[in-house]
Structures are given as structure tokens and as C-alpha cells.
mmCIF file of C-alpha atoms in Angstrom:
data_model
loop_
_atom_site.group_PDB
_atom_site.id
_atom_site.type_symbol
_atom_site.label_atom_id
_atom_site.label_comp_id
_atom_site.label_asym_id
_atom_site.label_seq_id
_atom_site.Cartn_x
_atom_site.Cartn_y
_atom_site.Cartn_z
ATOM 1 C CA MET A 1 15.766 21.393 12.229
ATOM 2 C CA SER A 2 14.296 24.177 14.369
ATOM 3 C CA ARG A 3 10.809 25.581 14.241
ATOM 4 C CA GLY A 4 10.041 29.274 13.905
ATOM 5 C CA ALA A 5 7.268 31.127 15.668
ATOM 6 C CA ASP A 6 4.845 30.325 12.867
ATOM 7 C CA GLY A 7 5.471 26.586 13.121
ATOM 8 C CA THR A 8 7.485 26.343 9.918
ATOM 9 C CA ARG A 9 10.792 24.547 10.042
ATOM 10 C CA ALA A 10 14.215 25.862 9.135
ATOM 11 C CA SER A 11 13.066 28.853 7.171
ATOM 12 C CA SER A 12 15.513 30.846 5.112
ATOM 13 C CA GLY A 13 13.708 31.060 1.760
ATOM 14 C CA ARG A 14 14.095 34.492 0.192
ATOM 15 C CA GLY A 15 11.376 35.340 -2.326
ATOM 16 C CA TRP A 16 12.302 36.775 -5.707
ATOM 17 C CA THR A 17 10.583 37.138 -9.008
ATOM 18 C CA ARG A 18 10.336 33.809 -10.765
ATOM 19 C CA ARG A 19 12.222 33.822 -14.041
ATOM 20 C CA ARG A 20 10.610 33.149 -17.394
ATOM 21 C CA PHE A 21 13.652 31.762 -19.186
ATOM 22 C CA LEU A 22 14.844 32.497 -22.706
ATOM 23 C CA GLY A 23 17.546 30.618 -24.578
ATOM 24 C CA ALA A 24 18.764 27.888 -26.907
ATOM 25 C CA ALA A 25 20.744 24.701 -25.855
ATOM 26 C CA THR A 26 23.963 22.601 -24.989
ATOM 27 C CA ALA A 27 25.332 18.999 -25.102
ATOM 28 C CA ALA A 28 27.502 16.537 -23.160
ATOM 29 C CA THR A 29 27.891 12.757 -23.188
ATOM 30 C CA ALA A 30 25.185 10.578 -24.706
ATOM 31 C CA MET A 31 25.028 7.866 -22.056
ATOM 32 C CA ALA A 32 25.216 7.571 -18.284
ATOM 33 C CA THR A 33 24.905 4.663 -15.869
ATOM 34 C CA VAL A 34 24.635 4.462 -12.117
ATOM 35 C CA PRO A 35 25.087 1.343 -9.974
ATOM 36 C CA ALA A 36 21.978 -0.235 -8.497
ATOM 37 C CA PRO A 37 21.497 0.718 -4.843
ATOM 38 C CA ALA A 38 22.116 -1.881 -2.172
ATOM 39 C CA ALA A 39 19.096 -3.831 -0.985
ATOM 40 C CA PRO A 40 17.513 -2.381 2.151
ATOM 41 C CA GLY A 41 18.719 -3.911 5.375
ATOM 42 C CA GLN A 42 15.254 -4.875 6.538
ATOM 43 C CA ALA A 43 12.098 -6.260 5.017
ATOM 44 C CA ALA A 44 9.723 -3.820 3.362
ATOM 45 C CA ASP A 45 6.826 -2.570 5.406
ATOM 46 C CA ALA A 46 3.612 -4.357 4.557
ATOM 47 C CA ARG A 47 2.111 -1.034 3.491
ATOM 48 C CA ARG A 48 4.791 -0.430 0.916
ATOM 49 C CA PRO A 49 3.865 -1.239 -2.686
ATOM 50 C CA ALA A 50 6.132 -3.765 -4.356
ATOM 51 C CA PRO A 51 8.450 -2.440 -7.087
ATOM 52 C CA ALA A 52 6.647 -2.368 -10.389
ATOM 53 C CA GLY A 53 7.428 -5.100 -12.886
ATOM 54 C CA PRO A 54 6.780 -4.996 -16.635
ATOM 55 C CA PRO A 55 3.119 -3.945 -16.912
ATOM 56 C CA SER A 56 0.610 -5.618 -19.147
ATOM 57 C CA ALA A 57 -0.453 -3.754 -22.268
ATOM 58 C CA PRO A 58 -2.767 -0.864 -21.310
ATOM 59 C CA ARG A 59 -6.392 -1.188 -22.333
ATOM 60 C CA ARG A 60 -7.340 0.951 -25.298
ATOM 61 C CA SER A 61 -9.713 3.787 -24.493
ATOM 62 C CA LEU A 62 -12.982 4.120 -26.378
ATOM 63 C CA GLY A 63 -14.421 7.542 -27.125
ATOM 64 C CA PRO A 64 -13.147 11.000 -26.129
ATOM 65 C CA ARG A 65 -11.106 11.344 -22.955
ATOM 66 C CA PRO A 66 -10.828 14.396 -20.642
ATOM 67 C CA LEU A 67 -7.917 16.841 -20.946
ATOM 68 C CA PHE A 68 -7.238 19.647 -18.475
ATOM 69 C CA LEU A 69 -5.028 22.618 -19.298
ATOM 70 C CA GLY A 70 -3.055 24.835 -16.924
ATOM 71 C CA THR A 71 -2.241 28.487 -17.619
ATOM 72 C CA TYR A 72 -1.235 31.790 -16.066
ATOM 73 C CA THR A 73 -4.352 33.914 -15.674
ATOM 74 C CA SER A 74 -2.250 36.938 -14.668
ATOM 75 C CA ALA A 75 -0.034 36.787 -17.789
ATOM 76 C CA GLU A 76 -0.716 38.920 -20.832
ATOM 77 C CA GLY A 77 -2.822 36.830 -23.194
ATOM 78 C CA GLY A 78 -3.269 34.164 -20.506
ATOM 79 C CA GLY A 79 -6.290 32.027 -19.833
ATOM 80 C CA GLN A 80 -9.281 32.625 -17.554
ATOM 81 C CA GLY A 81 -8.798 29.514 -15.442
ATOM 82 C CA ILE A 82 -8.365 25.770 -15.979
ATOM 83 C CA GLY A 83 -8.922 24.898 -19.628
ATOM 84 C CA LEU A 84 -11.462 22.127 -20.266
ATOM 85 C CA ALA A 85 -11.027 19.901 -23.310
ATOM 86 C CA SER A 86 -11.170 16.326 -24.550
ATOM 87 C CA TYR A 87 -8.977 14.285 -26.855
ATOM 88 C CA ASP A 88 -9.564 11.384 -29.209
ATOM 89 C CA PRO A 89 -7.293 8.518 -28.022
ATOM 90 C CA GLU A 90 -7.009 7.228 -31.602
ATOM 91 C CA SER A 91 -6.291 10.397 -33.601
ATOM 92 C CA GLY A 92 -4.987 12.604 -30.800
ATOM 93 C CA ARG A 93 -7.302 15.435 -31.878
ATOM 94 C CA ILE A 94 -8.126 17.897 -29.076
ATOM 95 C CA THR A 95 -11.527 19.584 -28.773
ATOM 96 C CA GLY A 96 -12.007 22.494 -26.385
ATOM 97 C CA SER A 97 -15.103 22.678 -24.184
ATOM 98 C CA GLY A 98 -14.659 25.829 -22.112
ATOM 99 C CA THR A 99 -12.911 27.084 -19.002
ATOM 100 C CA LEU A 100 -13.286 26.463 -15.293
ATOM 101 C CA SER A 101 -12.963 29.969 -13.835
ATOM 102 C CA GLY A 102 -12.299 30.943 -10.254
ATOM 103 C CA VAL A 103 -8.840 29.312 -10.024
ATOM 104 C CA PRO A 104 -6.051 31.933 -10.311
ATOM 105 C CA ASP A 105 -2.810 31.048 -12.130
ATOM 106 C CA PRO A 106 -3.385 27.265 -12.205
ATOM 107 C CA SER A 107 0.058 26.503 -13.631
ATOM 108 C CA TYR A 108 0.272 22.846 -12.557
ATOM 109 C CA LEU A 109 -2.440 20.197 -12.231
ATOM 110 C CA ALA A 110 -2.726 16.733 -10.699
ATOM 111 C CA VAL A 111 -5.571 14.265 -10.237
ATOM 112 C CA HIS A 112 -6.522 12.153 -7.204
ATOM 113 C CA PRO A 113 -5.869 8.389 -7.586
ATOM 114 C CA ASP A 114 -9.628 7.737 -7.558
ATOM 115 C CA GLY A 115 -10.045 10.045 -10.565
ATOM 116 C CA ARG A 116 -12.766 12.152 -8.942
ATOM 117 C CA THR A 117 -10.888 15.288 -7.876
ATOM 118 C CA LEU A 118 -8.483 17.632 -9.674
ATOM 119 C CA TYR A 119 -5.927 19.776 -7.834
ATOM 120 C CA ALA A 120 -4.265 22.976 -9.043
ATOM 121 C CA VAL A 121 -1.542 25.224 -7.673
ATOM 122 C CA ASP A 122 -2.388 28.922 -7.529
ATOM 123 C CA GLU A 123 1.057 30.227 -8.489
ATOM 124 C CA ARG A 124 0.926 33.618 -6.829
ATOM 125 C CA GLN A 125 2.928 35.512 -4.218
ATOM 126 C CA ASP A 126 0.485 34.358 -1.540
ATOM 127 C CA GLY A 127 0.379 30.757 -2.692
ATOM 128 C CA SER A 128 -2.490 28.323 -2.401
ATOM 129 C CA VAL A 129 -3.795 25.038 -3.781
ATOM 130 C CA THR A 130 -7.325 24.405 -5.060
ATOM 131 C CA ALA A 131 -9.454 21.244 -5.208
ATOM 132 C CA VAL A 132 -12.047 20.728 -7.974
ATOM 133 C CA ARG A 133 -14.677 17.987 -8.052
ATOM 134 C CA LEU A 134 -14.565 16.656 -11.625
ATOM 135 C CA ASP A 135 -18.206 15.602 -11.607
ATOM 136 C CA GLY A 136 -19.816 18.933 -12.389
ATOM 137 C CA HIS A 137 -16.494 20.843 -12.236
ATOM 138 C CA LYS A 138 -17.307 22.194 -8.774
ATOM 139 C CA VAL A 139 -14.567 24.128 -6.956
ATOM 140 C CA LEU A 140 -14.298 22.591 -3.471
ATOM 141 C CA GLY A 141 -12.142 25.396 -2.084
ATOM 142 C CA ALA A 142 -8.536 26.521 -1.721
ATOM 143 C CA ARG A 143 -5.988 26.301 1.080
ATOM 144 C CA GLY A 144 -2.906 28.425 1.612
ATOM 145 C CA THR A 145 0.442 26.722 1.174
ATOM 146 C CA GLY A 146 2.219 29.003 3.635
ATOM 147 C CA GLY A 147 4.713 29.762 0.899
ATOM 148 C CA SER A 148 5.121 31.843 -2.215
ATOM 149 C CA GLY A 149 4.802 30.885 -5.872
ATOM 150 C CA PRO A 150 3.757 27.211 -5.657
ATOM 151 C CA CYS A 151 4.630 25.657 -9.018
ATOM 152 C CA HIS A 152 4.131 21.888 -8.553
ATOM 153 C CA LEU A 153 1.871 19.515 -6.685
ATOM 154 C CA SER A 154 1.229 15.766 -6.489
ATOM 155 C CA VAL A 155 -1.086 13.425 -4.631
ATOM 156 C CA HIS A 156 0.285 10.708 -2.358
ATOM 157 C CA PRO A 157 -0.672 7.244 -3.730
ATOM 158 C CA SER A 158 -2.842 6.673 -0.640
ATOM 159 C CA GLY A 159 -4.974 9.639 -1.718
ATOM 160 C CA ARG A 160 -4.744 11.109 1.799
ATOM 161 C CA TRP A 161 -2.128 13.843 1.279
ATOM 162 C CA LEU A 162 -1.454 16.621 -1.219
ATOM 163 C CA LEU A 163 2.202 17.646 -1.607
ATOM 164 C CA SER A 164 3.181 21.009 -3.081
ATOM 165 C CA ALA A 165 6.411 22.904 -3.794
ATOM 166 C CA ASN A 166 6.689 26.669 -3.235
ATOM 167 C CA TYR A 167 9.214 27.988 -5.741
ATOM 168 C CA LEU A 168 9.722 31.537 -4.539
ATOM 169 C CA SER A 169 10.048 30.693 -0.850
ATOM 170 C CA GLY A 170 11.851 27.355 -1.313
ATOM 171 C CA SER A 171 9.531 25.223 0.800
ATOM 172 C CA VAL A 172 7.393 22.082 0.710
ATOM 173 C CA THR A 173 3.827 21.841 2.052
ATOM 174 C CA VAL A 174 1.565 18.928 3.023
ATOM 175 C CA HIS A 175 -2.248 19.181 3.084
ATOM 176 C CA PRO A 176 -4.678 16.458 4.175
ATOM 177 C CA ILE A 177 -7.345 15.297 1.718
ATOM 178 C CA ASP A 178 -10.717 14.334 3.159
ATOM 179 C CA PRO A 179 -12.961 11.594 1.712
ATOM 180 C CA SER A 180 -14.782 14.135 -0.470
ATOM 181 C CA GLY A 181 -11.497 15.193 -2.085
ATOM 182 C CA ALA A 182 -11.501 18.580 -0.372
ATOM 183 C CA LEU A 183 -8.365 19.898 1.328
ATOM 184 C CA GLY A 184 -7.803 20.532 5.025
ATOM 185 C CA GLU A 185 -5.405 22.984 6.619
ATOM 186 C CA ARG A 186 -1.762 22.118 6.056
ATOM 187 C CA THR A 187 -0.136 19.586 8.378
ATOM 188 C CA ASP A 188 3.461 20.585 7.619
ATOM 189 C CA LEU A 189 5.599 23.218 5.938
ATOM 190 C CA VAL A 190 9.330 22.581 5.552
ATOM 191 C CA ALA A 191 11.628 25.329 4.272
ATOM 192 C CA HIS A 192 15.014 24.616 2.698
ATOM 193 C CA SER A 193 17.541 26.618 4.729
ATOM 194 C CA SER A 194 20.739 24.860 3.642
ATOM 195 C CA PRO A 195 22.963 24.314 1.760
ATOM 196 C CA PRO A 196 23.599 27.867 0.522
ATOM 197 C CA PRO A 197 22.164 28.851 -2.870
ATOM 198 C CA GLY A 198 24.073 27.682 -5.930
ATOM 199 C CA PRO A 199 25.865 29.941 -8.421
ATOM 200 C CA GLY A 200 23.587 32.653 -9.748
ATOM 201 C CA GLN A 201 20.800 31.837 -7.270
ATOM 202 C CA GLN A 202 19.532 34.136 -4.529
ATOM 203 C CA GLY A 203 17.817 31.532 -2.376
ATOM 204 C CA PRO A 204 16.165 28.117 -2.328
ATOM 205 C CA HIS A 205 13.602 27.394 -5.058
ATOM 206 C CA ALA A 206 11.608 24.206 -4.530
ATOM 207 C CA HIS A 207 10.426 23.103 -7.965
ATOM 208 C CA GLN A 208 8.823 19.718 -7.325
ATOM 209 C CA SER A 209 7.484 17.545 -4.516
ATOM 210 C CA LEU A 210 6.647 13.896 -5.205
ATOM 211 C CA THR A 211 6.283 10.550 -3.458
ATOM 212 C CA GLY A 212 8.944 7.876 -3.926
ATOM 213 C CA PRO A 213 7.808 4.536 -5.392
ATOM 214 C CA ASP A 214 7.986 2.953 -1.916
ATOM 215 C CA GLY A 215 5.216 5.282 -0.702
ATOM 216 C CA ASP A 216 7.080 6.133 2.516
ATOM 217 C CA HIS A 217 9.271 8.978 1.287
ATOM 218 C CA VAL A 218 8.708 12.407 -0.254
ATOM 219 C CA LEU A 219 11.400 13.894 -2.490
ATOM 220 C CA ALA A 220 11.676 17.643 -3.005
ATOM 221 C CA VAL A 221 13.724 18.982 -5.928
ATOM 222 C CA ASP A 222 15.227 22.418 -5.228
ATOM 223 C CA LEU A 223 16.707 24.380 -8.133
ATOM 224 C CA GLY A 224 18.156 27.096 -5.910
ATOM 225 C CA THR A 225 20.215 24.864 -3.622
ATOM 226 C CA ASP A 226 21.178 22.236 -6.249
ATOM 227 C CA THR A 227 19.730 19.598 -3.932
ATOM 228 C CA VAL A 228 17.086 16.868 -3.864
ATOM 229 C CA TYR A 229 15.829 16.454 -0.277
ATOM 230 C CA SER A 230 14.357 13.139 0.917
ATOM 231 C CA TYR A 231 11.798 13.144 3.721
ATOM 232 C CA ARG A 232 10.029 10.340 5.536
ATOM 233 C CA LEU A 233 6.280 10.959 5.573
ATOM 234 C CA ASP A 234 4.331 10.135 8.714
ATOM 235 C CA PRO A 235 1.256 8.452 7.194
ATOM 236 C CA SER A 236 -1.033 9.310 10.097
ATOM 237 C CA ARG A 237 0.040 12.898 10.873
ATOM 238 C CA GLY A 238 1.114 14.170 7.451
ATOM 239 C CA THR A 239 4.454 15.458 8.701
ATOM 240 C CA LEU A 240 7.896 15.244 7.092
ATOM 241 C CA VAL A 241 11.268 14.347 8.620
ATOM 242 C CA GLU A 242 14.382 14.821 6.492
ATOM 243 C CA VAL A 243 16.408 11.620 6.030
ATOM 244 C CA SER A 244 18.956 12.463 3.312
ATOM 245 C CA ARG A 245 20.097 14.940 0.666
ATOM 246 C CA ALA A 246 21.358 14.364 -2.870
ATOM 247 C CA ARG A 247 23.607 17.136 -4.188
ATOM 248 C CA THR A 248 23.993 17.867 -7.875
ATOM 249 C CA ARG A 249 27.034 19.679 -9.185
ATOM 250 C CA PRO A 250 27.028 23.418 -8.357
ATOM 251 C CA GLY A 251 24.903 25.436 -10.767
ATOM 252 C CA ALA A 252 23.046 22.431 -12.214
ATOM 253 C CA GLY A 253 19.656 23.793 -11.215
ATOM 254 C CA PRO A 254 17.681 20.537 -10.735
ATOM 255 C CA ARG A 255 14.043 21.002 -11.722
ATOM 256 C CA HIS A 256 12.122 17.762 -12.160
ATOM 257 C CA LEU A 257 12.562 14.095 -11.136
ATOM 258 C CA THR A 258 10.736 11.098 -12.648
ATOM 259 C CA PHE A 259 10.989 7.495 -11.459
ATOM 260 C CA HIS A 260 11.476 4.431 -13.629
ATOM 261 C CA PRO A 261 8.556 2.005 -13.059
ATOM 262 C CA GLY A 262 10.970 -0.518 -11.517
ATOM 263 C CA GLY A 263 11.345 1.844 -8.561
ATOM 264 C CA ARG A 264 15.162 1.687 -8.219
ATOM 265 C CA PHE A 265 16.161 4.464 -10.606
ATOM 266 C CA ALA A 266 15.017 7.975 -11.430
ATOM 267 C CA TYR A 267 15.842 10.622 -14.035
ATOM 268 C CA LEU A 268 16.620 14.215 -13.105
ATOM 269 C CA ALA A 269 16.289 17.206 -15.439
ATOM 270 C CA ASN A 270 18.774 19.995 -14.655
ATOM 271 C CA GLU A 271 17.351 23.283 -15.908
ATOM 272 C CA VAL A 272 20.361 25.573 -15.605
ATOM 273 C CA ASP A 273 23.313 23.513 -16.884
ATOM 274 C CA ASN A 274 21.239 21.708 -19.538
ATOM 275 C CA THR A 275 21.932 18.118 -18.443
ATOM 276 C CA ALA A 276 20.096 14.936 -17.545
ATOM 277 C CA VAL A 277 21.159 12.625 -14.705
ATOM 278 C CA VAL A 278 20.354 8.988 -13.953
ATOM 279 C CA CYS A 279 19.941 8.521 -10.184
ATOM 280 C CA ALA A 280 19.877 5.335 -8.104
ATOM 281 C CA TYR A 281 17.163 5.150 -5.448
ATOM 282 C CA ASP A 282 17.085 3.079 -2.267
ATOM 283 C CA PRO A 283 13.417 2.579 -1.298
ATOM 284 C CA GLY A 284 14.345 1.455 2.200
ATOM 285 C CA THR A 285 16.094 4.676 3.161
ATOM 286 C CA GLY A 286 14.771 7.154 0.617
ATOM 287 C CA ARG A 287 18.326 7.952 -0.446
ATOM 288 C CA LEU A 288 18.851 9.227 -3.985
ATOM 289 C CA THR A 289 22.321 8.898 -5.547
ATOM 290 C CA PRO A 290 22.911 10.967 -8.712
ATOM 291 C CA GLY A 291 25.169 9.639 -11.454
ATOM 292 C CA GLU A 292 27.157 11.638 -13.994
ATOM 293 C CA PRO A 293 25.463 14.431 -15.994
ATOM 294 C CA GLN A 294 24.779 13.607 -19.628
ATOM 295 C CA SER A 295 23.600 15.235 -22.823
ATOM 296 C CA THR A 296 20.131 16.418 -23.683
ATOM 297 C CA GLY A 297 21.117 16.244 -27.362
ATOM 298 C CA THR A 298 20.260 19.889 -27.959
ATOM 299 C CA GLY A 299 23.607 21.322 -29.055
ATOM 300 C CA GLY A 300 25.269 24.514 -27.829
ATOM 301 C CA GLY A 301 23.689 27.124 -25.631
ATOM 302 C CA THR A 302 21.081 26.459 -22.962
ATOM 303 C CA SER A 303 17.833 24.611 -23.598
ATOM 304 C CA TYR A 304 16.290 24.782 -20.094
ATOM 305 C CA PRO A 305 15.215 21.140 -19.735
ATOM 306 C CA ALA A 306 11.810 21.048 -18.090
ATOM 307 C CA GLN A 307 10.829 17.490 -17.199
ATOM 308 C CA PHE A 308 11.032 13.777 -17.919
ATOM 309 C CA VAL A 309 8.276 11.255 -18.587
ATOM 310 C CA VAL A 310 8.862 7.494 -18.834
ATOM 311 C CA THR A 311 6.750 4.921 -20.648
ATOM 312 C CA ALA A 312 4.801 2.493 -18.456
ATOM 313 C CA ASP A 313 6.945 -0.450 -19.557
ATOM 314 C CA GLY A 314 10.117 1.479 -18.687
ATOM 315 C CA SER A 315 11.585 1.213 -22.194
ATOM 316 C CA TYR A 316 11.764 4.888 -23.207
ATOM 317 C CA ALA A 317 12.144 8.273 -21.544
ATOM 318 C CA TYR A 318 11.333 11.703 -22.964
ATOM 319 C CA LEU A 319 12.682 15.086 -21.888
ATOM 320 C CA ALA A 320 11.132 18.462 -22.763
ATOM 321 C CA ASN A 321 13.634 21.163 -23.806
ATOM 322 C CA ARG A 322 12.095 24.628 -23.662
ATOM 323 C CA GLY A 323 14.834 26.721 -25.271
ATOM 324 C CA HIS A 324 15.422 24.128 -28.011
ATOM 325 C CA ASN A 325 11.680 23.578 -28.562
ATOM 326 C CA SER A 326 12.139 19.842 -28.701
ATOM 327 C CA VAL A 327 11.586 16.540 -26.934
ATOM 328 C CA THR A 328 14.639 14.330 -26.415
ATOM 329 C CA ARG A 329 14.036 10.585 -26.795
ATOM 330 C CA TYR A 330 16.141 8.156 -24.748
ATOM 331 C CA ALA A 331 16.232 4.367 -24.738
ATOM 332 C CA VAL A 332 16.175 3.053 -21.174
ATOM 333 C CA GLU A 333 18.664 0.219 -20.674
ATOM 334 C CA ALA A 334 20.130 -1.997 -17.933
ATOM 335 C CA GLY A 335 16.853 -2.213 -16.029
ATOM 336 C CA GLY A 336 16.601 1.550 -15.741
ATOM 337 C CA ALA A 337 20.251 2.240 -14.850
ATOM 338 C CA ARG A 338 21.192 3.761 -18.195
ATOM 339 C CA LEU A 339 19.778 6.277 -20.657
ATOM 340 C CA ARG A 340 20.929 6.108 -24.280
ATOM 341 C CA LEU A 341 20.239 9.244 -26.288
ATOM 342 C CA LEU A 342 18.383 8.479 -29.518
ATOM 343 C CA ASP A 343 17.273 11.803 -31.013
ATOM 344 C CA THR A 344 15.478 15.104 -30.468
ATOM 345 C CA VAL A 345 12.086 15.778 -32.034
ATOM 346 C CA PRO A 346 10.824 19.319 -32.824
ATOM 347 C CA VAL A 347 7.835 20.007 -30.630
ATOM 348 C CA GLY A 348 5.976 22.170 -33.140
ATOM 349 C CA GLY A 349 5.562 25.006 -30.648
ATOM 350 C CA ASP A 350 7.507 27.480 -28.530
ATOM 351 C CA PHE A 351 8.792 26.711 -25.004
ATOM 352 C CA PRO A 352 7.408 23.240 -24.090
ATOM 353 C CA ARG A 353 7.050 23.696 -20.340
ATOM 354 C CA HIS A 354 5.239 20.429 -19.595
ATOM 355 C CA ILE A 355 4.888 17.029 -21.246
ATOM 356 C CA SER A 356 2.696 14.083 -20.328
ATOM 357 C CA LEU A 357 1.681 10.676 -21.626
ATOM 358 C CA SER A 358 -1.919 9.545 -22.022
ATOM 359 C CA PRO A 359 -2.894 6.749 -19.597
ATOM 360 C CA ASP A 360 -2.613 4.142 -22.367
ATOM 361 C CA GLY A 361 0.833 5.469 -23.368
ATOM 362 C CA ARG A 362 -0.110 5.931 -27.007
ATOM 363 C CA LEU A 363 -0.031 9.762 -27.054
ATOM 364 C CA LEU A 364 2.404 12.381 -25.747
ATOM 365 C CA PHE A 365 1.179 15.926 -25.019
ATOM 366 C CA ALA A 366 3.407 19.020 -24.888
ATOM 367 C CA ALA A 367 2.147 22.318 -23.429
ATOM 368 C CA ASN A 368 3.964 25.148 -25.232
ATOM 369 C CA GLN A 369 3.934 28.251 -23.059
ATOM 370 C CA ARG A 370 5.033 30.963 -25.486
ATOM 371 C CA SER A 371 3.147 29.831 -28.568
ATOM 372 C CA GLY A 372 0.000 29.126 -26.536
ATOM 373 C CA THR A 373 -0.454 25.681 -28.022
ATOM 374 C CA VAL A 374 -0.616 21.996 -27.071
ATOM 375 C CA SER A 375 1.188 19.609 -29.430
ATOM 376 C CA VAL A 376 0.204 15.936 -29.572
ATOM 377 C CA PHE A 377 2.352 13.031 -30.782
ATOM 378 C CA HIS A 378 1.634 9.397 -31.494
ATOM 379 C CA VAL A 379 4.063 7.163 -29.559
ATOM 380 C CA ASP A 380 5.375 4.081 -31.353
ATOM 381 C CA ARG A 381 5.331 1.395 -28.672
ATOM 382 C CA ALA A 382 8.135 -0.616 -30.301
ATOM 383 C CA SER A 383 10.637 2.143 -31.082
ATOM 384 C CA GLY A 384 9.481 4.948 -28.815
ATOM 385 C CA GLY A 385 9.353 7.174 -31.900
ATOM 386 C CA LEU A 386 7.188 10.295 -31.908
ATOM 387 C CA ARG A 387 4.943 11.274 -34.824
ATOM 388 C CA PRO A 388 2.889 14.507 -34.832
ATOM 389 C CA ALA A 389 -0.857 13.965 -34.498
ATOM 390 C CA GLY A 390 -2.046 16.890 -36.610
ATOM 391 C CA GLU A 391 -1.759 20.609 -35.941
ATOM 392 C CA PRO A 392 -1.212 21.903 -32.370
ATOM 393 C CA PHE A 393 -4.289 22.946 -30.380
ATOM 394 C CA ALA A 394 -4.501 26.643 -29.410
ATOM 395 C CA SER A 395 -4.636 27.236 -25.652
ATOM 396 C CA PRO A 396 -3.708 30.568 -23.994
ATOM 397 C CA VAL A 397 -0.259 30.461 -22.280
ATOM 398 C CA ALA A 398 -0.374 26.650 -22.095
ATOM 399 C CA VAL A 399 1.896 25.536 -19.237
ATOM 400 C CA CYS A 400 0.368 22.165 -18.286
ATOM 401 C CA ALA A 401 -1.572 19.500 -20.192
ATOM 402 C CA LEU A 402 -3.096 16.689 -18.098
ATOM 403 C CA PRO A 403 -4.791 13.883 -20.059
ATOM 404 C CA LEU A 404 -6.996 11.427 -18.163
#
């Protein structure tokens, strides 16, 4: 990779207006399996967390729990900032408590591992990321991402680095996090210059940036290039070095990747061709190996799959389908290597852009962008079944729901 005059690497991202998709849905096969990756050739670094085993039953929460809501402040009928609310962990009932203003277009939210600081993307042409101290809801400041239209961010498990994905410019940014939770100036910006854009795309469009379960690698999902890039993260400098690429089939439009808690498999939502893919993951090398595309269970047309979530015990996976207005339920089999389609559940709203599980795994939240609502479901721990928890909660242009 070469560096440009501004210090960014391999830049070829061409900005264009981010699409707000319409549509219905399609189907393929109901099951896919990928082989387990080979064991790494050397012992794991002592810093690397061990692969997760079956977790113990989560502790039940007592009393209301915080819920933060992302929106587009620049959209017609949008919110005024980050929505503040709480939810009852027993009934799932949401109660609003106001808005944290001063954060423009906070379309995606993430929390620091210590639970004290919230981070938001500012999804605008001149992109930035904002840190908010949860105690007192104090805005700690914003930092530019060096890219355009950031749409996703995540915190490294160490709590030292914030990773963000710039959709319009097709790039990934790293910011340091100081002990207070505030952000420093970015330490790296990597632009996706190759391969060429997929069918119907005009350039790279990074849609997600997350840390692999080993803690050493960062994976960036790019819808425009039909590629998931793997980078090794320098834990002291906050810089990224590309180590491998995983290509989907042309025109798949990969959007969002979620790991199985065992750490050796992940599930990829393909937005454009309406498929889901089981991927093998090698924690030693950071290499992701996609399997065969499979059905989202949503019938004909295009349902614009948005993202996966997986239960903490690794037994069930859920996929949000925006055009179909549903959540697909899969049984996870063969230690994470196989998804078996069970059913699709109406979400009770329009265009579920984001779904999330409560920390105890007993509730699933769906942020419905076009209806401006958040739907809540009870999760049956034995069957993975979803049952509505009352009427959806009204929230302007709801595009993210983060329960703590």
C-alpha cells in the first residue's frame, strides 16, 4: 500500500450519495456449512483472549436499564440527537427520558467496555465520531474520521481504540481512547482502493469495522467492493496492516459481520443479493473464508438484510430484513459451522435497520427507520422464539437501539 500526501493509504474512495433502500425480498437454500479453519501454526499470544466456551446463564437485571437510540437529525421528521430511554428487563417496556443534543446524525452507537462512555458516528459528508460520558451525559468532544459518511463504529476490547467505517469514502479509521474515554486524533486511515467496485457500485463503501475474537485483527466489511478486509492492529501505535481479503460473489453487497461466541465462525449479511453466509475464521492469521450463500427466508424480491446478532450461548442467530420487515431466526449447529433457517418473524414496524440483544439475552430490540419505532421481543432461551413485548415505542427515524 502507498501513502498519499495526506498520510492516508491507498485512497481511491469516490463519494456518492448514500442510498436509502426500498424493496421486498428473495430466497435461496435453507442451510449452509463451512469447514472449520485449520489450527494456527503457532501458539496464541498471551494477550489474546481464549475462544469463548458456553457461557453461564446471564444474571437477571433488576430495575430499569438504559437504552440509547440513534437517529438522523438531518432527515425530515428525524430526532434532535441521541435518544435517551430506559427499558424494563422483565416486560420489555420502553420509557423515554429525553434527548442528548449536540451530536449530529448519530446513526450508530457503541459503548466502551467499562460502560462509562458512549460513542456515536456523525454520519455526514465531513464525518466525525463523538464521545459522551454517560455519567451526566456530558459530550466529551468529536474527532474527524478523515472520511465521508461514517456509518459504523466499535470499540476494541482493550478499550484503547475506536474503529469506524466511512461508507461514502470507503475507508476505515482508528482513534485512540484516553483513560477518561475521550478521543484523540486518529492514528490511521486506510482506504479501500481495490478490487474494483462490484456490479452497480460506483466505489468502495465500508459498512462496518470490528475486532476479531482474537483481539489482534480488525475486519472491515465493504459493500462496494464485495470484500471483507482483514488487518492486523498494532496494539501500541493504533495502526493497521492488511493481512488478507475475503471476496464474496460479485454483487453480493456485504454489509455486516457477526462472530459466533466460539470465535471460529462468523455470519455475514449480504445487503444487495439478499443472502446470508457462514464464514470460517482463523484467529491466528485473521483470515476469513466465506461459505456458500443461503436463504434469508424472505421470499422473492430483495429484502436488504441489515445485520446479524447471535445469542451468548451460540445457539441461535437473528437477521434483520429491512425490505421484508422481519427478523429471520436460525438455529446454529455444528459448533457454529452451520445455520439452519427456522422462520421469519414480522418486526411490527417498517425497515428494521438495526437489531440488538439485551445484555442478559432475554430481549431483542429492532430499530425501525421508516416507521420511527423500536420493537421489542421476548427471546425464548430454549427455542430461540420471538414474542412481541407490547406495542412498539415511538422514536423519530430510529436507526439504532443500544440496550445496556
